[in-house]
Coordinates of C-alpha atoms in Angstrom, one line a residue:
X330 CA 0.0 0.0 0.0
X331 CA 1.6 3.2 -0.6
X332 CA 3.0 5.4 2.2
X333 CA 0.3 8.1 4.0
X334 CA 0.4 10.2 6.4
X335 CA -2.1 7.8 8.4
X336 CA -0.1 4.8 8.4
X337 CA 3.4 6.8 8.2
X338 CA 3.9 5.7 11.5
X339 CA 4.3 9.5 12.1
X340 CA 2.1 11.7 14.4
X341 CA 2.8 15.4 14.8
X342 CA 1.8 17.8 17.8
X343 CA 1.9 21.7 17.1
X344 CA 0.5 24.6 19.0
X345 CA -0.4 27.6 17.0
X346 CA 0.8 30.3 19.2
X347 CA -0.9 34.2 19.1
X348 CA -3.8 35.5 17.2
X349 CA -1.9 36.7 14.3
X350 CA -1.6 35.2 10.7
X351 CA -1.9 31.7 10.7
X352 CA 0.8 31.1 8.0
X353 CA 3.2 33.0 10.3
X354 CA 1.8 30.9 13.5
X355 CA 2.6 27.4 11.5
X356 CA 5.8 28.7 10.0
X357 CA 7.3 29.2 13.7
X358 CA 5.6 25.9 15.0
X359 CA 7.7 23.9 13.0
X360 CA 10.8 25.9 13.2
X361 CA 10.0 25.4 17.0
X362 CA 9.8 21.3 16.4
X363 CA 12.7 21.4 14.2
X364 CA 14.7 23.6 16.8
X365 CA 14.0 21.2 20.1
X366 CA 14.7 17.7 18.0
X367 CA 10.6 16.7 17.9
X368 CA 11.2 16.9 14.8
X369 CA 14.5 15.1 13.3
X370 CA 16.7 15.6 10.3
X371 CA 15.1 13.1 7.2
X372 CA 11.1 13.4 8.7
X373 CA 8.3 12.9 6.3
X374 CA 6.0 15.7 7.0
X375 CA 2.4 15.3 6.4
X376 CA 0.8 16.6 3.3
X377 CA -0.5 19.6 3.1
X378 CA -4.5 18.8 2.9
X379 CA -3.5 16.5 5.8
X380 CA -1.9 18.7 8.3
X381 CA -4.7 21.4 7.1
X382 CA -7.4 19.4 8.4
X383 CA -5.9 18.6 11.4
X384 CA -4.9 22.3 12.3
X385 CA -8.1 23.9 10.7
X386 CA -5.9 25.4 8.3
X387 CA -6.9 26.7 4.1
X388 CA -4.4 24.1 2.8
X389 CA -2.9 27.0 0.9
X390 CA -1.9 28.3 3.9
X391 CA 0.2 25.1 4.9
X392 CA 1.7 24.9 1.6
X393 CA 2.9 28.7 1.8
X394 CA 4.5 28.1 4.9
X395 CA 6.4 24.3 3.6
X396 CA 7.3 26.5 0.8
X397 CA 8.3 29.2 3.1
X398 CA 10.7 26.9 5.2
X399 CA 12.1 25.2 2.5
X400 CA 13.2 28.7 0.8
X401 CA 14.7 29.4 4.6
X402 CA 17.0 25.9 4.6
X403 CA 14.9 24.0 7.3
X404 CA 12.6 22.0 4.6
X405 CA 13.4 20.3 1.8
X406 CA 10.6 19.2 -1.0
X407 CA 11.0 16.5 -3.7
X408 CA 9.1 15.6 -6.6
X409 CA 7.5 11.7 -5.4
X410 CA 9.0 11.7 -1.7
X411 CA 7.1 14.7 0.0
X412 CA 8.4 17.1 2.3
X413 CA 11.0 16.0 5.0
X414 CA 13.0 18.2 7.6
X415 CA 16.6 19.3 6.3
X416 CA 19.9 18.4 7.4
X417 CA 21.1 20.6 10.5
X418 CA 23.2 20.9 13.7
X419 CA 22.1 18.3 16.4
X420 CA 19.5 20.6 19.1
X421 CA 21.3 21.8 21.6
X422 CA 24.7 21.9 20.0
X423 CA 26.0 25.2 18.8
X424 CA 28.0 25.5 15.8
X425 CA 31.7 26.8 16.3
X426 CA 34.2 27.5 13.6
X427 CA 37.5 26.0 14.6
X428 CA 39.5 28.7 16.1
X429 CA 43.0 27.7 13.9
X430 CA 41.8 26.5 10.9
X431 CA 40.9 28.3 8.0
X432 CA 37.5 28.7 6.2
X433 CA 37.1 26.6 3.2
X434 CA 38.1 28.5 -0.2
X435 CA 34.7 29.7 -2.0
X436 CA 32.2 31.3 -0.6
X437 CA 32.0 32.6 3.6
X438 CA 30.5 30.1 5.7
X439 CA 28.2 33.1 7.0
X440 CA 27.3 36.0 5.3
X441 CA 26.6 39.5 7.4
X442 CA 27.7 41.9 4.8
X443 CA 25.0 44.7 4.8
X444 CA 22.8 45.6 2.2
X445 CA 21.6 42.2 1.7
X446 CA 17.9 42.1 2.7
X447 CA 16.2 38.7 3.3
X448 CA 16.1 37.1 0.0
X449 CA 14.3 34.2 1.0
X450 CA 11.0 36.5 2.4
X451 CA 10.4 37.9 -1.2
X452 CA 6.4 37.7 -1.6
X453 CA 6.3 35.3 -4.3
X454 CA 2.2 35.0 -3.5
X455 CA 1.1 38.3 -3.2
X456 CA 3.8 39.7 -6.2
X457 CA 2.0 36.4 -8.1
X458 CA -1.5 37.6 -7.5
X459 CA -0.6 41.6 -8.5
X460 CA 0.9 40.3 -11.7
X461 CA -2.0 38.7 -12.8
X462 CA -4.3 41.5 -12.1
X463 CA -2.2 44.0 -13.8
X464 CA -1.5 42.1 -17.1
X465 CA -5.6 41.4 -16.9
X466 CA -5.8 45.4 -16.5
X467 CA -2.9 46.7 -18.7
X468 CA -3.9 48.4 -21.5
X469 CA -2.8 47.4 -25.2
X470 CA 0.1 50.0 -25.7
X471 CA 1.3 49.1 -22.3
X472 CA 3.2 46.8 -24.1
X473 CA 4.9 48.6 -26.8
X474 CA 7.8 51.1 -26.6
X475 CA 8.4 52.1 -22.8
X476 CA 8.2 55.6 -21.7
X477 CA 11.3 56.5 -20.2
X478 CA 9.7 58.4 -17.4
X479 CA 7.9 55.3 -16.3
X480 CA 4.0 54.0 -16.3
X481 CA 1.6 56.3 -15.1
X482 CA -0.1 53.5 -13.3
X483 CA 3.6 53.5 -10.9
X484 CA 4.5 56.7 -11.4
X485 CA 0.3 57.5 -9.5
X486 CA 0.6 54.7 -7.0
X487 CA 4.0 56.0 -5.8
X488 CA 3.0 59.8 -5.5
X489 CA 0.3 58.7 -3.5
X490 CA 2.5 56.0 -1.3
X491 CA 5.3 58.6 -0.3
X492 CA 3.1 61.2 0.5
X493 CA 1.4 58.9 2.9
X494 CA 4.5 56.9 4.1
X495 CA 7.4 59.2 3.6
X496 CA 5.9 62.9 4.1
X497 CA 7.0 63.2 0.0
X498 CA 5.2 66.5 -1.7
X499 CA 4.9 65.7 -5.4
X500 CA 2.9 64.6 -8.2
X501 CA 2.9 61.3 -10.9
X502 CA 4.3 64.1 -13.6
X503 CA 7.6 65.1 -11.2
X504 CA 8.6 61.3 -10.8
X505 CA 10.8 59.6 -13.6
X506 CA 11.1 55.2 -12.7
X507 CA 14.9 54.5 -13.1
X508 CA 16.6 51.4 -12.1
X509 CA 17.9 51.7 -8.7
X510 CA 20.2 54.3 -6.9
X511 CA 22.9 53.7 -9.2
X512 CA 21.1 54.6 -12.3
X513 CA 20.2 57.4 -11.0
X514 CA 23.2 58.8 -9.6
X515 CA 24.7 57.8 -13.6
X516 CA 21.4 59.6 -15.1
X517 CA 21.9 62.9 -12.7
X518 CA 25.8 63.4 -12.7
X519 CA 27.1 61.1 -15.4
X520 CA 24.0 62.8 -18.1
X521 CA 25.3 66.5 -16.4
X522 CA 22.0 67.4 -15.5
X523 CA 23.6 68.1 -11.7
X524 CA 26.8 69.8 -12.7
X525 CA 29.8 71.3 -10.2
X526 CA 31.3 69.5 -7.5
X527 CA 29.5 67.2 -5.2
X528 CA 29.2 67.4 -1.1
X529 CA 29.2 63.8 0.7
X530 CA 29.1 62.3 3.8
X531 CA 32.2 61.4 5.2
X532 CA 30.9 57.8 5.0
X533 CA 29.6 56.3 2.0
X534 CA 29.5 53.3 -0.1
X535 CA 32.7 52.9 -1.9
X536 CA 30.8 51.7 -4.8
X537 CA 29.0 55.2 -5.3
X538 CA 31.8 57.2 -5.5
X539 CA 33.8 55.1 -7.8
X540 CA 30.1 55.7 -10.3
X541 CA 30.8 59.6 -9.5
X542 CA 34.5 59.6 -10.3
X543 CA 33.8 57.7 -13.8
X544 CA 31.5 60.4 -14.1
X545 CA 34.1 62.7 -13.2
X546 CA 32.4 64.6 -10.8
X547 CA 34.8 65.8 -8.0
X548 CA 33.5 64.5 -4.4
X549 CA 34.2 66.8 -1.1
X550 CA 32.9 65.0 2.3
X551 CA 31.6 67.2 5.5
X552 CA 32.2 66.6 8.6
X553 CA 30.3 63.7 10.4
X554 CA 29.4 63.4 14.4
X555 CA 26.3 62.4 16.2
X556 CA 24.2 64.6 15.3
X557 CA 25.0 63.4 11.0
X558 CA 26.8 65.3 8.4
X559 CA 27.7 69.0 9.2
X560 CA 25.6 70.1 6.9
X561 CA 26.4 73.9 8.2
X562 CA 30.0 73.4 6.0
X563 CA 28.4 73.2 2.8
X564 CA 28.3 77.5 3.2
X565 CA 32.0 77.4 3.2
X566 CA 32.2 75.5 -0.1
X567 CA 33.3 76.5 -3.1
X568 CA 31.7 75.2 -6.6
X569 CA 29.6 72.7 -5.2
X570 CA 26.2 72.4 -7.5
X571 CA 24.7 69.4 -4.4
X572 CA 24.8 67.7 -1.3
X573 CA 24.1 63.9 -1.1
X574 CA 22.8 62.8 1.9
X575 CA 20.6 59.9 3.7
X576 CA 19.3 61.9 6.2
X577 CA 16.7 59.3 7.5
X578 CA 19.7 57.1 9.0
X579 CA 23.4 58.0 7.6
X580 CA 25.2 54.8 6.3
X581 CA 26.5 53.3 7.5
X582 CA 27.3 54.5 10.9
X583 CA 23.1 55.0 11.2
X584 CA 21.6 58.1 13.1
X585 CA 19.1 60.8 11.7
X586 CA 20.3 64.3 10.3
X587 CA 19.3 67.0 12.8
X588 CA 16.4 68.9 12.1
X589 CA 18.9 72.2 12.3
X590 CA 21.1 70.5 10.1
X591 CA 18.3 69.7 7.3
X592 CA 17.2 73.1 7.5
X593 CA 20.8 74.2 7.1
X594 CA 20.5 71.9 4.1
X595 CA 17.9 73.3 2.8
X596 CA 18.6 76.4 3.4
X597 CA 21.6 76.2 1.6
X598 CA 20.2 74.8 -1.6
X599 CA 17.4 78.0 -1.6
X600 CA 19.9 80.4 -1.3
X601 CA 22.5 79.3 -4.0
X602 CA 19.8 77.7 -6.4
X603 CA 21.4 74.3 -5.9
X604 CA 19.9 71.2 -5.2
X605 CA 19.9 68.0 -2.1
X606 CA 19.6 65.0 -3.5
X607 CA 18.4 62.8 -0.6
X608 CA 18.9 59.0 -0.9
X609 CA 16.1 57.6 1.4
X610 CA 17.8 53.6 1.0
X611 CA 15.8 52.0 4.1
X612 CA 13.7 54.3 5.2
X613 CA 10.9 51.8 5.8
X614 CA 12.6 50.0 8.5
X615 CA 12.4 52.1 11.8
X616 CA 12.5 50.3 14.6
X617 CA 12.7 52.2 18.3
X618 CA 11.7 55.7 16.9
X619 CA 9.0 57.7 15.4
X620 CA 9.0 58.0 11.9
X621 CA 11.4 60.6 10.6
X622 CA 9.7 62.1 7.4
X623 CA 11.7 63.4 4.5
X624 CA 13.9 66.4 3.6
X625 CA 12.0 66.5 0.9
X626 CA 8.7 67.8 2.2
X627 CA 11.0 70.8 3.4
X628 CA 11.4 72.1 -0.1
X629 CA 10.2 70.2 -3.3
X630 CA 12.1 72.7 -5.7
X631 CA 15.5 72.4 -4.0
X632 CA 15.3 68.7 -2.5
X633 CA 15.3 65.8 -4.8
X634 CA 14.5 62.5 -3.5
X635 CA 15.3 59.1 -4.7
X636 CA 14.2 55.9 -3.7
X637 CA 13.9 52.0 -4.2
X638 CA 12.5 48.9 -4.2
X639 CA 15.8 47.2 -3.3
X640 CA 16.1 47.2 0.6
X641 CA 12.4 46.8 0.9
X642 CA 11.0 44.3 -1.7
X643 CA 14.6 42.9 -4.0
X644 CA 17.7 44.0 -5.4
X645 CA 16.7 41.5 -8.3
X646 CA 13.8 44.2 -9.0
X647 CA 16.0 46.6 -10.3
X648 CA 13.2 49.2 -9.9
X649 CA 13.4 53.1 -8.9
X650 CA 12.1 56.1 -8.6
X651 CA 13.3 59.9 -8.4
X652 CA 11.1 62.8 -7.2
X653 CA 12.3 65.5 -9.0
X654 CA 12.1 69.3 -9.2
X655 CA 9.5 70.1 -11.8
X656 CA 12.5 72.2 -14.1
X657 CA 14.6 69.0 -13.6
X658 CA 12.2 66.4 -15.1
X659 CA 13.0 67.4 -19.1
X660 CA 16.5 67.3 -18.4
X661 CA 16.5 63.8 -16.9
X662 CA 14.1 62.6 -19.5
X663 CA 16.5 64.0 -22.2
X664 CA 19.2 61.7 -20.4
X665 CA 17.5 58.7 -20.3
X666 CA 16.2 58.9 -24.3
X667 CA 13.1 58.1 -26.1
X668 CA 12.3 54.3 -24.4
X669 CA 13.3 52.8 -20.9
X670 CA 16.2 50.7 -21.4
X671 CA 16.6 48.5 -18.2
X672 CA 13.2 48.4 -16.0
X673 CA 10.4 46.5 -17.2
X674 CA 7.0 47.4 -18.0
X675 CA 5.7 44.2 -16.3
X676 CA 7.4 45.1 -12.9
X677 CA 6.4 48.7 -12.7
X678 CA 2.5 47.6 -13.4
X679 CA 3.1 45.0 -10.8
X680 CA 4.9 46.9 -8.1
X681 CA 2.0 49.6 -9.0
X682 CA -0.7 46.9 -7.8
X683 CA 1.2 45.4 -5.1
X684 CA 1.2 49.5 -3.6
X685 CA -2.4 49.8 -4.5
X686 CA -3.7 46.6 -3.0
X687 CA -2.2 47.1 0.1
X688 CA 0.2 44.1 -0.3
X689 CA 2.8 45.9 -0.3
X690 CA 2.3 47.6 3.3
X691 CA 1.6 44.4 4.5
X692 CA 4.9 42.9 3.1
X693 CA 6.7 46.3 5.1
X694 CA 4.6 45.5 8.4
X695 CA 6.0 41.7 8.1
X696 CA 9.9 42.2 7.1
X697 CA 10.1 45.4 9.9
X698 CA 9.1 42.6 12.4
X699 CA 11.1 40.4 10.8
X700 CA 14.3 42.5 11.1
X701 CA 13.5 44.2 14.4
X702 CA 13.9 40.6 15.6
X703 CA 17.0 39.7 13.9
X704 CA 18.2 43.0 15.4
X705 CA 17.0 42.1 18.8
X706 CA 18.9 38.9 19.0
X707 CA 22.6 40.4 18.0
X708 CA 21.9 43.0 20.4
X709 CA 21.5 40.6 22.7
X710 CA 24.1 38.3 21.5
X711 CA 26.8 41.1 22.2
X712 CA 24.6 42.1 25.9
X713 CA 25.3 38.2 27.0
X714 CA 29.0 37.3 25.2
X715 CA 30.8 41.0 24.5
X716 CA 29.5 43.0 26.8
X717 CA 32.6 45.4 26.3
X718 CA 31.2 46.6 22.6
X719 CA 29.2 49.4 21.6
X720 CA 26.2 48.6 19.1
X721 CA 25.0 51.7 17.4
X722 CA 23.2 52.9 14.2
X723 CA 20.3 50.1 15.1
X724 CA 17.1 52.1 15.8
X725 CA 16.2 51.6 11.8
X726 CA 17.9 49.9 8.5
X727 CA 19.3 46.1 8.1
X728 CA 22.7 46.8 9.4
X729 CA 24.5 48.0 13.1
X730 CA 28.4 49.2 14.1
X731 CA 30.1 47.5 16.6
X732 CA 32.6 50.0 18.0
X733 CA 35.8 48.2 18.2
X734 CA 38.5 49.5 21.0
X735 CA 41.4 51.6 19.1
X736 CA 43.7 50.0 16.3
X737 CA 41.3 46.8 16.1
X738 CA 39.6 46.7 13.4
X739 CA 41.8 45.4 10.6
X740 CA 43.1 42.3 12.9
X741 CA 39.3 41.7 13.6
X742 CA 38.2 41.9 9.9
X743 CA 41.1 39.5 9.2
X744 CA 39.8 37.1 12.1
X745 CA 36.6 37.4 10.9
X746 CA 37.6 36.4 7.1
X747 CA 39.7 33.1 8.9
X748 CA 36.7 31.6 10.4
X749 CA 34.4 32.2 7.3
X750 CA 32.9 35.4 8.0
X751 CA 31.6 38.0 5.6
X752 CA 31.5 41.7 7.1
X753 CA 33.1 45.2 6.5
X754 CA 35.5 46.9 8.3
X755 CA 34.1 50.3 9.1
X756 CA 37.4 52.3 7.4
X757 CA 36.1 51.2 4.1
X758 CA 33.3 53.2 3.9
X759 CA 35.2 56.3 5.0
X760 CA 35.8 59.1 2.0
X761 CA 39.3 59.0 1.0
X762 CA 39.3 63.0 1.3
X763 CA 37.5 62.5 5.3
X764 CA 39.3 63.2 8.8
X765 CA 40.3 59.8 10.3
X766 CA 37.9 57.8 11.3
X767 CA 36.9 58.9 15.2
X768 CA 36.8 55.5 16.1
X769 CA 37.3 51.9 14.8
X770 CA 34.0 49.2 13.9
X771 CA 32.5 46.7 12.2
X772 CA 29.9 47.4 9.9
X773 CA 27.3 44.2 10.5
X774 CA 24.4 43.3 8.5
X775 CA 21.4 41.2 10.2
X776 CA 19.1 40.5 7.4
X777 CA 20.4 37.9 4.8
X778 CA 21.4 34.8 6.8
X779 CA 19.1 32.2 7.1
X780 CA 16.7 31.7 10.4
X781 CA 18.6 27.8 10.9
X782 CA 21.8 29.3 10.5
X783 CA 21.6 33.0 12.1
X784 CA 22.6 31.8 15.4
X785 CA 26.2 30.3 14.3
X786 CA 26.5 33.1 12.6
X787 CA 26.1 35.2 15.7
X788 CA 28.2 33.1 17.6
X789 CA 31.9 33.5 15.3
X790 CA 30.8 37.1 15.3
X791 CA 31.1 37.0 19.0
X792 CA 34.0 34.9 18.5
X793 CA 36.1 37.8 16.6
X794 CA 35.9 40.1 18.5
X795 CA 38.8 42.0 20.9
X796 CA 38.7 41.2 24.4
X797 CA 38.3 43.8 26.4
X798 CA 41.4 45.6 27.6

């Protein structure tokens, strides 16, 4: 007789903790059995119409959440043998990296690189569902040439979304779509629409500034301390045409701009006719604070914002968006050329539903939860094994500084790269042209690892670091 879940010889207990979504309830259950050994490496889970009876589940929602797991690494599914529990770590045991051997050649054993949202929570359903209901409602010449400023259908679901979310003062015909924050920092400097020098942070992505050199656009920093950038400097400079900032939480070191200091900003822009281009990169994920609207809002003629879908839904996306000065728009439009070359039509109407239908703020409410945990638990990872270091920056965004005692932090990034750990020294983000760095750190992100494999992870982090003195 062929195998079944009745006469498996298998019987499974699980308690659906809280009154929240179920799916999320049975996703945890099981993480919970797999977690405390009830359920073993190799175990034939019952189907899905099977364990949705028994749990007075939709049996879509069981199969979201197998599907679910197996994306995260504790589940594995085959075509003709069901769905069994992966391969892991005995309970109890916790994974350590020998302390004089070297990590395998390849790739790092764990990876807390920042940037890197959780891959494995993309919302396959609900990005599904808005696919099919915007092909079904796309008009006819949706699919022909694309407009290089974007679909209306986006371009209106976004003016309406950052006004709401963000504080964003604008209107579907000052946005232009683009394909991330690199695109548009190639479209603004490398097309000359911005033209003069350029005022930075003293900490940046290395990766940006090597786009703004091609471009040959000169790069000055300001100052930085805990209040952000001094934006009261950029009065004292010469030949600067704008100011790039993240005033929502500076990366990578993480802290709002002061509200004298974005006026300052502001003000500056206003007085000289120049312009603040404000890269709002995670803006969605605050954590211990009220939200911290844009600069934007301050002044739509002298601000211009730019955003993404990459943090918040997938890098794979490719999808972006500029708010722009209404004299700006032509220019940018001129640079970009008479069709969209790199984000598709299908995405925009797609993203545009998701936004409309609410899915998307639902996918915000879930991965802010998400993260505030994974945040939670490396702050308290460093509370109960490194007591000595300073966590900062972690009130919002996917990444935290560890503040590493003096003349540390290359010896501990070398540590880190022995026992197969992927991370950033905090030097490397610093502007070549910057003071020295105030203090020494380690830039950590929280959000890509896996849920099975977070806490070994966590644990060689600890491992690395300096003793106190």
């Amino acid at each position: 007789m062929p195998e079944s879940w009745v006469n498996s010889g298998v019987d499974l207990h699980l308690e659906l903790a809280g009154t929240g979504p179920r799916r999320a309830a049975l996703r945890q259950a099981l993480r919970e059995a797999i977690q405390d050994g009830r359920l073993g490496a190799g175990t034939r889970l019952p189907p899905y119409r099977s364990l949705a009876a028994d749990l007075g589940l939709a049996r879509n929602t069981v199969a979201e959440a197998y599907s679910e797991l197996a994306a995260e690494g504790w589940l594995i599914a085959r075509q003709g043998s069901g769905t069994r529990v992966a391969e892991r770590p005995a309970p109890g045991k916790r994974v350590r990296v020998p302390k004089k051997a070297p990590a395998a050649s390849g790739a790092p054993t764990h990876n807390l690189l920042q940037g890197r949202p959780d891959i494995s929570s993309f919302p396959r359903n609900a990005w599904a569902a808005s696919t099919r209901r915007a092909l079904t409602a796309a008009p006819n010449e949706a699919f022909g040439p694309g407009d290089p400023q974007g679909r209306i259908e986006l371009r209106t679901a976004l003016a309406d979304y950052l006004a709401r979310v963000r504080g964003v003062r604008t209107s579907p015909e000052n946005i232009v779509i683009c394909a991330g924050f690199s695109d548009a920092i190639r479209l603004l400097f490398g097309g000359g629409v911005i033209r003069g020098k350029l005022a930075v942070e003293a900490y940046g992505l290395g990766f940006h500034r090597a786009l703004l050199a091609g471009a040959d656009v000169h790069t000055v920093p300001l100052g930085l301390d805990e209040h952000g950038s001094r934006t009261e400097e950029l009065d004292g400079l010469r030949g600067v045409g704008a100011a790039l900032l993240t005033p929502a939480h500076q990366f990578p070191i993480g802290g709002p701009l002061a509200p004298a200091r974005r006026i300052a900003a502001v003000d500056w822009a206003r007085a000289r006719g120049r312009v603040v281009v404000e890269d709002d990169y995670d803006g969605e994920f605050r954590y211990d604070r009220e939200p911290i609207g844009a600069v934007q809002a301050l002044d739509p003629d002298h601000v211009l914002y730019v955003g993404s879908a990459s943090k918040s839904v997938s890098t794979a996306l490719r999808l972006g968006w500029m708010v722009l000065p209404e004299r700006l728009v032509d220019s940018v439009l001129s640079v970009k050329g008479e069709r969209e070359r790199w984000t598709s039509v299908v995405d925009q109407l797609t993203f545009a539903d998701l936004i409309t239908s609410g899915a998307y703020d639902r996918h915000i409410r879930r991965m802010r939860q998400r993260y505030r945990d994974r945040r939670n638990r490396l702050v308290d990872a460093l509370a109960a094994q490194a007591p000595h270091i300073d966590v900062t920056g972690i009130a919002a965004g996917l990444h935290a500084v560890l503040r590493l005692p003096p003349g540390t932090e290359t010896s501990t990034v070398k540590a880190a790269t022995w026992l197969g750990l992927a991370l950033d020294g905090l030097a490397g983000y610093r502007h070549p042209g910057a003071a020295t760095a105030p203090w020494d750190g380690l830039v950590v992100g929280y959000a890509a690892p896996p849920d099975h494999a977070y806490a070994a992870a966590l644990d060689t982090l600890c491992q690395i670091l300096p003793h106190p003195p």
